[in-house]
Short mmCIF file of C-alpha atoms and ligand atoms in Angstrom, two decimals:
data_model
loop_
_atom_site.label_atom_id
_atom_site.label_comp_id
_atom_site.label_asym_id
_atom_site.label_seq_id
_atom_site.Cartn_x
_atom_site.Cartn_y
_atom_site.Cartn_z
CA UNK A 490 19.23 -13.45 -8.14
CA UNK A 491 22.77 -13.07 -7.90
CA UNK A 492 24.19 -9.99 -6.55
CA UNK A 493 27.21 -10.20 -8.88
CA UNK A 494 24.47 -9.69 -12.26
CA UNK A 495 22.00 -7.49 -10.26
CA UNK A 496 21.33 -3.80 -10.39
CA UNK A 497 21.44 -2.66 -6.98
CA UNK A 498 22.96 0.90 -6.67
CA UNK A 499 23.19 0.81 -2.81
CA UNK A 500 24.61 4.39 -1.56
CA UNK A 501 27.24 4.59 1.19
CA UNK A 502 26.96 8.51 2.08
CA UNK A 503 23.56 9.64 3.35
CA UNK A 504 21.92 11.56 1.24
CA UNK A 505 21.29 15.14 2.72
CA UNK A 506 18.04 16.10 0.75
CA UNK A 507 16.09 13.22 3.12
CA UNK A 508 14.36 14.46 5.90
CA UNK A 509 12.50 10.85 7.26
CA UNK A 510 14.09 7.57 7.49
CA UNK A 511 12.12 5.79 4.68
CA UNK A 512 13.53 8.16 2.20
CA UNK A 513 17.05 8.26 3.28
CA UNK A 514 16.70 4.05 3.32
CA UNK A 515 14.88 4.37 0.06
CA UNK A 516 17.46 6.11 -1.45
CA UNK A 517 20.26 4.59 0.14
CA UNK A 518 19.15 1.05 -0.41
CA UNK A 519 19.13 1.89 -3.98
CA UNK A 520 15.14 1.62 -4.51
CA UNK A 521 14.09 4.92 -6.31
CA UNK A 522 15.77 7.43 -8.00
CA UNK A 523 14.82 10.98 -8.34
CA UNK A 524 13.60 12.43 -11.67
CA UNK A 525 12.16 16.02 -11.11
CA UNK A 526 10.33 17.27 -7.67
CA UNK A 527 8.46 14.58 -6.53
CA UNK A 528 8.64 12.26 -9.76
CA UNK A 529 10.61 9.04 -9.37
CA UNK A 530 12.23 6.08 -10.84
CA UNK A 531 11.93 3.14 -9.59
CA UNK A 532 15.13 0.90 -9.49
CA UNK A 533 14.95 -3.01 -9.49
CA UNK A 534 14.72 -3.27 -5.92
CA UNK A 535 12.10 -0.57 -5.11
CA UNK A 536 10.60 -1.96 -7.91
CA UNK A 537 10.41 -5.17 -6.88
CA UNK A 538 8.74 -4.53 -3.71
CA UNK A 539 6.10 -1.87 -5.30
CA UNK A 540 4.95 -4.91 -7.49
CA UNK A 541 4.64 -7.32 -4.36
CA UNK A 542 2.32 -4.61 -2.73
CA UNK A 543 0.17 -4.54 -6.10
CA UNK A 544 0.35 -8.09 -5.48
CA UNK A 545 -1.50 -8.33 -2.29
CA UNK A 546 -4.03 -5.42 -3.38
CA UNK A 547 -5.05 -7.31 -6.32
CA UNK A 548 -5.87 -10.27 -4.20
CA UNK A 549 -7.63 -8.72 -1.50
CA UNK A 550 -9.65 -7.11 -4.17
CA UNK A 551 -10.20 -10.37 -5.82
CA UNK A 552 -11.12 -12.07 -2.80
CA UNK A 553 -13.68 -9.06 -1.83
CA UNK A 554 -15.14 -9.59 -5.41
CA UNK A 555 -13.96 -6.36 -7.09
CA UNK A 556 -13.12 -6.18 -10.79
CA UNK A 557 -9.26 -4.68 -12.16
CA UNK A 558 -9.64 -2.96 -15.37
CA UNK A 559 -7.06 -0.35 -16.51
CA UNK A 560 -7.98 3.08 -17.09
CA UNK A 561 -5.77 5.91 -19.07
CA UNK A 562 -4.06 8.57 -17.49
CA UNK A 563 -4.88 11.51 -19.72
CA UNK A 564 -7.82 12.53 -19.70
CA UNK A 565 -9.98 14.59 -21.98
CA UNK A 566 -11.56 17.89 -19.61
CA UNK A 567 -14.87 17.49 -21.12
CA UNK A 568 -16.02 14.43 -18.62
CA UNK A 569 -14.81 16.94 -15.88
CA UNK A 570 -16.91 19.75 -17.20
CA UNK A 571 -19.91 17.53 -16.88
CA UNK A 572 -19.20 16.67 -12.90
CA UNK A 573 -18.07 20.45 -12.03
CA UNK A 574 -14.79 19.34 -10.99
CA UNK A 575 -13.15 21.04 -13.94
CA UNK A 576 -13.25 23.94 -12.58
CA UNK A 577 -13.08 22.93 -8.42
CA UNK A 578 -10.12 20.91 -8.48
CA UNK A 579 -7.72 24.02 -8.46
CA UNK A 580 -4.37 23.75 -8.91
CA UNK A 581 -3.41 20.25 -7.75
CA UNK A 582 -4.54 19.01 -11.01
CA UNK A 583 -1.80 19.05 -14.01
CA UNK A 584 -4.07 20.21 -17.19
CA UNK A 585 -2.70 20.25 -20.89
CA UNK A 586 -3.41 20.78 -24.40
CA UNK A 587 -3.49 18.46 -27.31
CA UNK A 588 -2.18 19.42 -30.68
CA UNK A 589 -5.41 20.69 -31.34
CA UNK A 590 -6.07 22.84 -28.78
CA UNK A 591 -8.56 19.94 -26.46
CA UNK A 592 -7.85 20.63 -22.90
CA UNK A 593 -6.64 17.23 -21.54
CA UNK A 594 -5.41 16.48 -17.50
CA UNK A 595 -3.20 14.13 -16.05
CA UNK A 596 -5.78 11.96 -14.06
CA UNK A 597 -5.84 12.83 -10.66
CA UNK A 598 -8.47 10.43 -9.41
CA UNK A 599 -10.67 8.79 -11.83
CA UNK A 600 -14.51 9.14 -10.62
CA UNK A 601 -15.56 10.65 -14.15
CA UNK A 602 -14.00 8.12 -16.39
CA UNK A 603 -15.40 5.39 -14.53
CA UNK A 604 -19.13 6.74 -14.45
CA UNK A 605 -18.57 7.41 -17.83
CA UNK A 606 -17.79 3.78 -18.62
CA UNK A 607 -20.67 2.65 -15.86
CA UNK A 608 -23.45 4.84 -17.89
CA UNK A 609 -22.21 3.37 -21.50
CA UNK A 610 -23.00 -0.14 -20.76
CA UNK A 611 -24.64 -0.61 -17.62
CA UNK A 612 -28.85 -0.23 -18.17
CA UNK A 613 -29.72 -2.60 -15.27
CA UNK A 614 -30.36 -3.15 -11.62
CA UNK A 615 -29.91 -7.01 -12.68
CA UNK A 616 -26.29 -6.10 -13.19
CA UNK A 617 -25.70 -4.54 -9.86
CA UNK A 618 -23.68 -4.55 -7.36
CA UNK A 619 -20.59 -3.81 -9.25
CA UNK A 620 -17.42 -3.07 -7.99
CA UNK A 621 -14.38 -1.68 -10.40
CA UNK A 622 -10.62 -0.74 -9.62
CA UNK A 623 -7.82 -0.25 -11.05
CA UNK A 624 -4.39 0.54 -10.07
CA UNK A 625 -2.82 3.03 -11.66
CA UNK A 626 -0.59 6.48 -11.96
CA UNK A 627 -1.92 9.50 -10.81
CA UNK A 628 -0.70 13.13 -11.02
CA UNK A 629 -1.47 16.08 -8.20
CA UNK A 630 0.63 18.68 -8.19
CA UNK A 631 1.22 19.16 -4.71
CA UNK A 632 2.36 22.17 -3.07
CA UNK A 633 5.33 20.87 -1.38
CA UNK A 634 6.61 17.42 -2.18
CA UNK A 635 8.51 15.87 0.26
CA UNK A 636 9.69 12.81 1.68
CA UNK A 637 10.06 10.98 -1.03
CA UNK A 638 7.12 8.64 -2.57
CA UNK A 639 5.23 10.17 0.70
CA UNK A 640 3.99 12.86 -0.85
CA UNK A 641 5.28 12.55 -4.57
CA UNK A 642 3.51 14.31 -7.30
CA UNK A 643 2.89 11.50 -9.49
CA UNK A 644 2.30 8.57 -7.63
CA UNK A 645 0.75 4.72 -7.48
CA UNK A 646 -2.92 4.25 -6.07
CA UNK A 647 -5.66 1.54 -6.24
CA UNK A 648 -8.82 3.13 -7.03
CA UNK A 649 -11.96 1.72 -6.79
CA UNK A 650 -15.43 2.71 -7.40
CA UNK A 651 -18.91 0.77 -6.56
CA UNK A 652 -22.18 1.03 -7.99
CA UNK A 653 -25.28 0.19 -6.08
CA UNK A 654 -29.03 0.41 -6.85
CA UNK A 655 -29.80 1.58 -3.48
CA UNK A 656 -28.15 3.13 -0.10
CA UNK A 657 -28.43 0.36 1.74
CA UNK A 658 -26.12 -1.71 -0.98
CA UNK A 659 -23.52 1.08 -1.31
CA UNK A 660 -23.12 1.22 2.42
CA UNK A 661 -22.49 -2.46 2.28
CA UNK A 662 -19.80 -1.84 -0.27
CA UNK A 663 -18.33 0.70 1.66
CA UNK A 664 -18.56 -1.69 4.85
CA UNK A 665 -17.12 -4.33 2.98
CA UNK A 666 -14.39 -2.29 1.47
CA UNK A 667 -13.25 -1.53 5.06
CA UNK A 668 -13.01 -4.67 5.75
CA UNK A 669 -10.73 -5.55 3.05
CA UNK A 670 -8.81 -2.54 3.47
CA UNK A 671 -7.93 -3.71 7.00
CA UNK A 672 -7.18 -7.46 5.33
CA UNK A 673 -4.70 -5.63 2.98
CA UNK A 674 -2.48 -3.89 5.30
CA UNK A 675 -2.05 -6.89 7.62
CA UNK A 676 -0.87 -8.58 5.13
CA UNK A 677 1.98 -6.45 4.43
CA UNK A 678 2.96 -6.19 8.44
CA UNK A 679 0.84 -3.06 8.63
CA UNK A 680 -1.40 -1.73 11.30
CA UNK A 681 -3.52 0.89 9.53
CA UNK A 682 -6.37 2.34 11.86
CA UNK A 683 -9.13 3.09 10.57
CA UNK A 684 -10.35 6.91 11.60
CA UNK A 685 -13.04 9.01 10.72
CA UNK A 686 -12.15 11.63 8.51
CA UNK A 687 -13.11 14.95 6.27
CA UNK A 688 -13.97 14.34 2.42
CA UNK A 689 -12.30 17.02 0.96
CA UNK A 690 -12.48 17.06 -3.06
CA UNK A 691 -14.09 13.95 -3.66
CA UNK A 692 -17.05 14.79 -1.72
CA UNK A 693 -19.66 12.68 0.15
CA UNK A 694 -20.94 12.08 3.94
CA UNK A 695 -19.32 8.61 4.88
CA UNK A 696 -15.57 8.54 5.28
CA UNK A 697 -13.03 6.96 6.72
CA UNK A 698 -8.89 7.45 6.62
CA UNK A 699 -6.53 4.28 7.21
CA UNK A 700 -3.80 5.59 8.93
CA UNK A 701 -0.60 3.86 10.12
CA UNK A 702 1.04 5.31 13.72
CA UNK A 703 4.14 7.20 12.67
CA UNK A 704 6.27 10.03 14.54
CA UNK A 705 6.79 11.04 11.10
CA UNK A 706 3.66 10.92 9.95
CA UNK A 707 1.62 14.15 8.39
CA UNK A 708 -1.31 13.80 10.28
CA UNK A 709 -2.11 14.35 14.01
CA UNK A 710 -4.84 11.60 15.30
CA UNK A 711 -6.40 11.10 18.50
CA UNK A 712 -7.56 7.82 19.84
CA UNK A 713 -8.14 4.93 22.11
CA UNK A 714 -5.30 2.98 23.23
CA UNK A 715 -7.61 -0.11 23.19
CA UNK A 716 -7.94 0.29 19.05
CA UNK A 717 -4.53 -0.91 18.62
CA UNK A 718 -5.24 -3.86 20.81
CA UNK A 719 -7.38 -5.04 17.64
CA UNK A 720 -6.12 -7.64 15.08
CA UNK A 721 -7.83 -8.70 11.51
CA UNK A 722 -5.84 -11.79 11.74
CA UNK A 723 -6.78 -14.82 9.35
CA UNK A 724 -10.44 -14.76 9.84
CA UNK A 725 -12.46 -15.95 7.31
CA UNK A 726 -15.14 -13.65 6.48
CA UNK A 727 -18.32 -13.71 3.66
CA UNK A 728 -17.77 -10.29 2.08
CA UNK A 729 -21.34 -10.73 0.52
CA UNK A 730 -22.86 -10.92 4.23
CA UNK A 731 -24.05 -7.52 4.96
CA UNK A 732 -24.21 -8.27 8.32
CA UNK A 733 -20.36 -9.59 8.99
CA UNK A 734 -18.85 -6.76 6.75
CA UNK A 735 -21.21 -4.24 9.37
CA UNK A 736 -19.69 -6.39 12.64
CA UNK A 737 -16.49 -5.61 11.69
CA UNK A 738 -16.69 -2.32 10.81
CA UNK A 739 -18.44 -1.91 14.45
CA UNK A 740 -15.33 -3.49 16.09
CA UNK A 741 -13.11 -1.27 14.43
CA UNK A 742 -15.17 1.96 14.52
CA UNK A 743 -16.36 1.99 17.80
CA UNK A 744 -13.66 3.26 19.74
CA UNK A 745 -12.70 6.75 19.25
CA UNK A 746 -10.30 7.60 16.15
CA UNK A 747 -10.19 10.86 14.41
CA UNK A 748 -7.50 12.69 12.73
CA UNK A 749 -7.31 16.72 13.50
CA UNK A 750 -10.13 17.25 11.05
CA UNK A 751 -12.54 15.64 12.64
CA UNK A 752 -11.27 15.85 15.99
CA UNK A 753 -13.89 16.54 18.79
CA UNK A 754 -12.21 17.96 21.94
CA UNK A 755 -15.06 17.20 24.33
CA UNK A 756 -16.05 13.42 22.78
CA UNK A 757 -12.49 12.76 23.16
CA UNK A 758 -12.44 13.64 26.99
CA UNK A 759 -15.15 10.44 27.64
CA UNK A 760 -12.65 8.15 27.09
CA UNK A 761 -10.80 7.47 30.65
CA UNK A 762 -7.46 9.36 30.53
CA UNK A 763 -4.83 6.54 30.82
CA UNK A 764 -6.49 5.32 27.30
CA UNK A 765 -5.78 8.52 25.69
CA UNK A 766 -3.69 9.10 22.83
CA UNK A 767 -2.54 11.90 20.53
CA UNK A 768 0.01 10.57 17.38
CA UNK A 769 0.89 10.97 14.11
CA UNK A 770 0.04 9.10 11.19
CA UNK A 771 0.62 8.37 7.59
CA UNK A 772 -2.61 8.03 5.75
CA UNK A 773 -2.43 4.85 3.39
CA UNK A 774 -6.20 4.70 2.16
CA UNK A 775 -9.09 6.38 2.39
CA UNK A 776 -12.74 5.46 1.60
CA UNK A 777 -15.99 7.24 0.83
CA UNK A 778 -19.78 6.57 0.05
CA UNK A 779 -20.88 9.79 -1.80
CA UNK A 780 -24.27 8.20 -3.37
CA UNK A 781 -25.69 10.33 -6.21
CA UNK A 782 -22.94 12.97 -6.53
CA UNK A 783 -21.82 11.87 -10.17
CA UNK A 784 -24.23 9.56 -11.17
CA UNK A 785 -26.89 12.37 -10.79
CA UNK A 786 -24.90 15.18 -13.25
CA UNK A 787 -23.17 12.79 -15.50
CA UNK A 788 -27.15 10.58 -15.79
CA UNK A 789 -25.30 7.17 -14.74
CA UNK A 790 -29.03 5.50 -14.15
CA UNK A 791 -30.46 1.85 -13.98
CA UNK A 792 -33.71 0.72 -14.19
CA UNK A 793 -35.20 -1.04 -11.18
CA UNK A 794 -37.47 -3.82 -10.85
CA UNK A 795 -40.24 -1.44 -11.31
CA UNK A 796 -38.67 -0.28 -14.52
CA UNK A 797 -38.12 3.16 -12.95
CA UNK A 798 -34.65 4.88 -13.92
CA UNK A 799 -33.03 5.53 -10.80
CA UNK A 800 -29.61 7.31 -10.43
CA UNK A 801 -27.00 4.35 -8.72
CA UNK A 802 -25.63 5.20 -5.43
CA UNK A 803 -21.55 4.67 -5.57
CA UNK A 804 -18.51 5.15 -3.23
CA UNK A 805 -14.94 5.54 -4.35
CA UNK A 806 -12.12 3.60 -2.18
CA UNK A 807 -8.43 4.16 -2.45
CA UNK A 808 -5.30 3.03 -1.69
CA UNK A 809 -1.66 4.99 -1.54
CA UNK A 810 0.30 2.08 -2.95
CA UNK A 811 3.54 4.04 -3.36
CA UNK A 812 3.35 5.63 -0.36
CA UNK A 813 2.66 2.22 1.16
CA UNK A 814 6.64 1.42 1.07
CA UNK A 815 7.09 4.64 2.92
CA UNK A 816 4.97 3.50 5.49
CA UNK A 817 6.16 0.32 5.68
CA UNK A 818 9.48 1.66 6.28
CA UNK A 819 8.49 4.10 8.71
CA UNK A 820 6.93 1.26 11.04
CA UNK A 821 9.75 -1.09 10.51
CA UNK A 822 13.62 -0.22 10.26
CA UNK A 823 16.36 0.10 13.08
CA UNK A 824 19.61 2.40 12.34
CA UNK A 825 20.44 -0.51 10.26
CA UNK A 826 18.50 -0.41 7.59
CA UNK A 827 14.86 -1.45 7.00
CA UNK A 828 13.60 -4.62 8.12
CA UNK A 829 10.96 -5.82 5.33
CA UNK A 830 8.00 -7.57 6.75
CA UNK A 831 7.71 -11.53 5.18
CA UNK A 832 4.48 -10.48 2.95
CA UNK A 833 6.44 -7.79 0.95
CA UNK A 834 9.84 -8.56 1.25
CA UNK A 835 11.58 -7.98 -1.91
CA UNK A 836 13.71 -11.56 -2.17
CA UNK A 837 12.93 -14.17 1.02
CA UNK A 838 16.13 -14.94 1.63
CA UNK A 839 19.64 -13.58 1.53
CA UNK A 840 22.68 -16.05 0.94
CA UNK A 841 26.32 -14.83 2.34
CA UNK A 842 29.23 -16.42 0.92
CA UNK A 843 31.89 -15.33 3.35
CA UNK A 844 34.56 -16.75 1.24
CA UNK A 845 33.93 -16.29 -2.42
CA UNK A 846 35.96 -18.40 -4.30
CA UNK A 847 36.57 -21.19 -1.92
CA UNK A 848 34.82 -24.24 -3.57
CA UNK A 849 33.07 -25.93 -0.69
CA UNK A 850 31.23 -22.58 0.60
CA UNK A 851 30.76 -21.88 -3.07
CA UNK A 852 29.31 -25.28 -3.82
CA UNK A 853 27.03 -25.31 -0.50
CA UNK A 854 25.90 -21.58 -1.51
CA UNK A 855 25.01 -22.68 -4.93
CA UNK A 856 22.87 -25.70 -3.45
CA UNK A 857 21.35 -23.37 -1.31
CA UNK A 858 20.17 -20.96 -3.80
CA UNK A 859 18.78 -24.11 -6.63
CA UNK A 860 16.89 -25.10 -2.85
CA UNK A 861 15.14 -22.15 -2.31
CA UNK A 862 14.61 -21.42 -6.03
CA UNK A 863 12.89 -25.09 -6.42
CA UNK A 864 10.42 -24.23 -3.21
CA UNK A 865 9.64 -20.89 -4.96
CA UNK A 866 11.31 -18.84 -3.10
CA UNK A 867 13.37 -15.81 -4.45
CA UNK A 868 16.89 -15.62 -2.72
CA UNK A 869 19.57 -12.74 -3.11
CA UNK A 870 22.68 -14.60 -3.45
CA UNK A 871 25.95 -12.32 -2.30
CA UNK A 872 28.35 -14.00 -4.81
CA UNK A 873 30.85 -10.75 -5.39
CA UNK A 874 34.24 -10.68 -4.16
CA UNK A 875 33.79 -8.17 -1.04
CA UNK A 876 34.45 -8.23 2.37
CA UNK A 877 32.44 -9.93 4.91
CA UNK A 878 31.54 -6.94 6.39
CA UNK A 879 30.33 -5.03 3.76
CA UNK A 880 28.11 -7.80 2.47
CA UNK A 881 26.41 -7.68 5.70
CA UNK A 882 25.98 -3.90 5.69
CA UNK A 883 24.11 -4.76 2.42
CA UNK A 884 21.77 -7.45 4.01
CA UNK A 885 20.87 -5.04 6.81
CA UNK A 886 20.56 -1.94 4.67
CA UNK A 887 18.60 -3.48 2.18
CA UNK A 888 16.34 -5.75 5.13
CA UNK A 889 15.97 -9.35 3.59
CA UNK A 890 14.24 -11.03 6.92
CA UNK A 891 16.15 -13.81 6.86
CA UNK A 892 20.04 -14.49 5.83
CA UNK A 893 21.76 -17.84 5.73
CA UNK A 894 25.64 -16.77 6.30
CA UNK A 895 28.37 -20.02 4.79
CA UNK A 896 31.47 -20.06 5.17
CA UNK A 897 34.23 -23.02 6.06
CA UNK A 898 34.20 -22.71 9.37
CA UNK A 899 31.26 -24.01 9.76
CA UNK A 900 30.77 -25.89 6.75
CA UNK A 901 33.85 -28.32 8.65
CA UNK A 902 30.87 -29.16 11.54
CA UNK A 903 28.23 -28.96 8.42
CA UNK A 904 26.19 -25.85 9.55
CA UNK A 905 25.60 -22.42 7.72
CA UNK A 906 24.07 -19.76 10.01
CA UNK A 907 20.70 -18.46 9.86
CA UNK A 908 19.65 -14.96 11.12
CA UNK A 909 16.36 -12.92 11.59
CA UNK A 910 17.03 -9.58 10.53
CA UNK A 911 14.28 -8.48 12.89
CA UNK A 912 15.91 -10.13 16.30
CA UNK A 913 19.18 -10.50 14.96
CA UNK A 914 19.36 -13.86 16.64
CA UNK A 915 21.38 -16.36 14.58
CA UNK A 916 21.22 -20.50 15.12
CA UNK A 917 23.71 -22.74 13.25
CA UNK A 918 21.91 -25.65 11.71
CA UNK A 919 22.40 -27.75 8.88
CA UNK A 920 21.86 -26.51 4.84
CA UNK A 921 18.45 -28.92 4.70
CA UNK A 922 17.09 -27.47 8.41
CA UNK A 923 17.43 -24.01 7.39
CA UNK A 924 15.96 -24.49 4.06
CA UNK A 925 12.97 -25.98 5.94
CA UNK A 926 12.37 -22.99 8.50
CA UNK A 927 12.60 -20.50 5.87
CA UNK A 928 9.92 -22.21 3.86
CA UNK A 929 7.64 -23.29 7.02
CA UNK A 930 8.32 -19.76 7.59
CA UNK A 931 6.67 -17.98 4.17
CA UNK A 932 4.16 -20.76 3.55
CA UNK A 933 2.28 -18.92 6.05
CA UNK A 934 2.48 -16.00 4.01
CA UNK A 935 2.67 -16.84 0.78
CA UNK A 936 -0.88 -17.23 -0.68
CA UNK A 937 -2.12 -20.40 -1.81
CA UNK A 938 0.85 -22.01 -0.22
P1 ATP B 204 -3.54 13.50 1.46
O1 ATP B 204 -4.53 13.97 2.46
O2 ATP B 204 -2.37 12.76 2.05
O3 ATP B 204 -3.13 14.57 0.49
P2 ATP B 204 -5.74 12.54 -0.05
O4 ATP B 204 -6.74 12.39 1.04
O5 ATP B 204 -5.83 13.73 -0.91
O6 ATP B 204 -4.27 12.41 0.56
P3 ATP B 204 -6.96 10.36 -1.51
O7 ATP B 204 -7.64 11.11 -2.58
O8 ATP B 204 -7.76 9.85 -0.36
O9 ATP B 204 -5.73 11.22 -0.96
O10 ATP B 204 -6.09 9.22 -2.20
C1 ATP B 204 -6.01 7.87 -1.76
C2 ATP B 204 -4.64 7.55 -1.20
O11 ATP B 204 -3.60 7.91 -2.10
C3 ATP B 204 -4.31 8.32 0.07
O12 ATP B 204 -4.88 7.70 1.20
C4 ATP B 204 -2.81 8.26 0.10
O13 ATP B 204 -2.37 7.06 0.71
C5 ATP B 204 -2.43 8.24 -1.36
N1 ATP B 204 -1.93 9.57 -1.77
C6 ATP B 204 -2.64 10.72 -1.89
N2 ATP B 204 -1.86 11.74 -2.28
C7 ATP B 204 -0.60 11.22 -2.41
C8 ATP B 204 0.66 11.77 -2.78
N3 ATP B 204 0.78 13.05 -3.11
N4 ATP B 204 1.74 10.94 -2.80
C9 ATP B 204 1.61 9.63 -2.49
N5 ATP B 204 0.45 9.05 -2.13
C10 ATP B 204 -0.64 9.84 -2.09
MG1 MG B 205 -7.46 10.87 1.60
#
């Protein structure tokens, strides 16, 4: 993309309605736009990024063997009538009337739907386990927006629901879910700590919160120091092996992690002082196994090998996708700007053209953008007629991780700088040699690269 023919309305003034950093460098960068309280726009570049986290869900789901369909986002009250949650939701949920008079809601979650679909076409234990998602718009109408896509009303989430002839199998899902869920959030440069948590709404005995470490973060946690000591990393892992999805979820459950909900003053004590810790933290996910709790009222049976119709045990696992670029910010900016992690940067590279116009920096930008475009690679070229200084006020506001910076000078001894916007540290090196780090750099990241 060139910066010239893009749409990025980057703000100079801070805007004073911000509180945390990841909205003031959302808004300032350009990458949402207000609507109403807690509804947004999303601009190209806020955008952009949103649809690389979808990305990276949608293949960790894949990869766990979970199925995307696409539920709608109105809803029709009666399935809610036939769970109870009609009425027990309260005042979070948006309801509505049709033109002829049907109550109708703006989906907050989508349990109902999906048991609804489950119990329409689903007869057998022969067609079990099966996992659905989706990822999709939901509606609460919180009390108190704030901070942006934080805590928005309407916001993105992956929701996913399992559906398991027995315990055992659901707790699997569950297990393997967490394991994914920690797969996810690496991915994007995240550590998200798993922590036992209260169920709230959705009901159910088994949960667990993700929750990134945050000063600005809405929850208080406790735990031990030695959890963040523990990496995912790349290792390879049979999600239908009961007994590695339960190993890791041992490794990463073991030591003590609660948020203030679950918090247990004395438990917390045990662990040797010098380990303790007491944070904040931005929830990103959250997963449960609540076995019959819908499938019982809303008769979402198989039969099982003894031709018995059983009710199917299920668990509902989500994701705060929106919120996810709040987090990310959160855990990685400097008074810069943000500083995008490789796996969700918005373009890979940026390209600085410190003299626009001249027709050897012009010509060597131009082969350095058809380079990176032929590897696969999306750079944001700054072709516009601005100061060099303001261009790289852009870069660092808007955090590409790396920038390759031409101009004659260095063109004369046939070198361009390259700079990680994480370090700052720049090396001059020929066009071809930084066109190779960048991509050694992403094939890491990149999948099936
Ligand atoms: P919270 O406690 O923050 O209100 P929740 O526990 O009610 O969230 P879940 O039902 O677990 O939320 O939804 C799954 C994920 O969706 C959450 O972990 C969070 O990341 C995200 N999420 C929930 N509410 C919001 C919101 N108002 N704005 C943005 N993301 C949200
Ligand atoms: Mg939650």
């Amino acid at each position: 993309m060139r910066l010239s023919r893009y749409f990025l309305p980057v703000l100079k003034e801070t805007p004073s309605e911000a509180q945390i950093v990841s909205h003031r460098y959302m808004l300032r960068a350009g990458m949402i736009k207000q609507a109403s309280a807690g509804i947004y726009s999303w601009l190209p570049l806020g955008f952009k990024v949103l649809r690389k986290i979808e990305d990276i869900v949608h293949q960790e789901q894949a990869r766990a063997g979970h199925i995307a369909i696409q539920m709608p986002t109105l809803q029709s009250a009666d399935l809610w009538r036939e769970s109870g949650r009609y009425d027990d939701y309260g005042q979070e949920m948006l309801r509505m009337q049709d033109r002829h008079g049907r109550d109708m809601l703006f989906t907050p979650t989508a349990e109902e739907l999906v048991t609804d679909i489950f119990r329409s076409h689903v007869g057998s234990y022969k067609d079990l386990p099966l996992t659905l998602y989706q990822i999709q718009w939901k509606f609460r109408d919180e009390i108190r927006p704030r901070f942006g896509v934080m805590r928005g009303r309407e916001f993105l989430m992956k929701d996913g629901y399992n559906f398991d002839l027995t315990k055992e199998d659901a707790l699997h899902a569950y297990n393997r879910h967490l394991v994914s869920y920690l797969r996810t959030y690496e991915r994007m440069g995240l550590q998200a700590i798993p922590m036992r948590a209260d169920s709230g709404p959705i009901g159910g005995d088994d949960t667990h919160e993700f929750l990134v470490l945050a000063e600005t973060g809405e929850s208080e946690v406790f735990y031990d120091s030695q959890i963040t000591d523990l990496k995912f990393g790349d290792r390879e892992i049979d999600f239908d092996s009961h007994a590695q999805c339960q190993a890791v979820l041992e490794e990463f459950t073991s030591r003590y992690a609660r948020t203030d909900e679950t918090h247990d003053e004395a438990l917390f004590n045990q662990i040797p002082e010098d380990r303790r810790r007491t944070a904040r933290g931005i929830e990103v996910g959250q997963i449960f196994y609540f076995g019959t709790k819908y499938s019982e009222p809303m008769g979402a049976t198989v039969q099982d090998s003894d031709g018995n119709k059983v009710p199917v045990h299920m668990g509902s696992h989500g994701i705060g996708v929106s919120r996810l670029l709040g987090a990310i910010i959160e855990a990685s900016h400097d008074d810069k700007g943000i500083i995008w992690p490789e796996g969700v940067t918005p373009f890979h590279a940026g390209i600085v053209n410190l003299k626009q116009g001249d027709a050897e920096a012009d010509a060597a930008c131009e082969a350095l953008y058809a380079s990176l475009t032929a590897l696969g690679l999306e750079p944001l070229y700054d072709d516009r007629n601005e100061r060099a200084g303001g261009k790289f006020a852009t870069m660092d506001l808007i955090g590409l991780p790396w920038r390759i910076t031409v101009g004659p000078r260095g063109l004369k001894n046939g070198v361009v700088e390259l700079t990680s916007r994480r370090t700052g540290e720049s090396e001059e090196l020929p066009p071809e040699q930084a066109i190779e780090k960048i991509a050694a750099i992403y094939s890491k990241v990149l999948p099936g690269a």
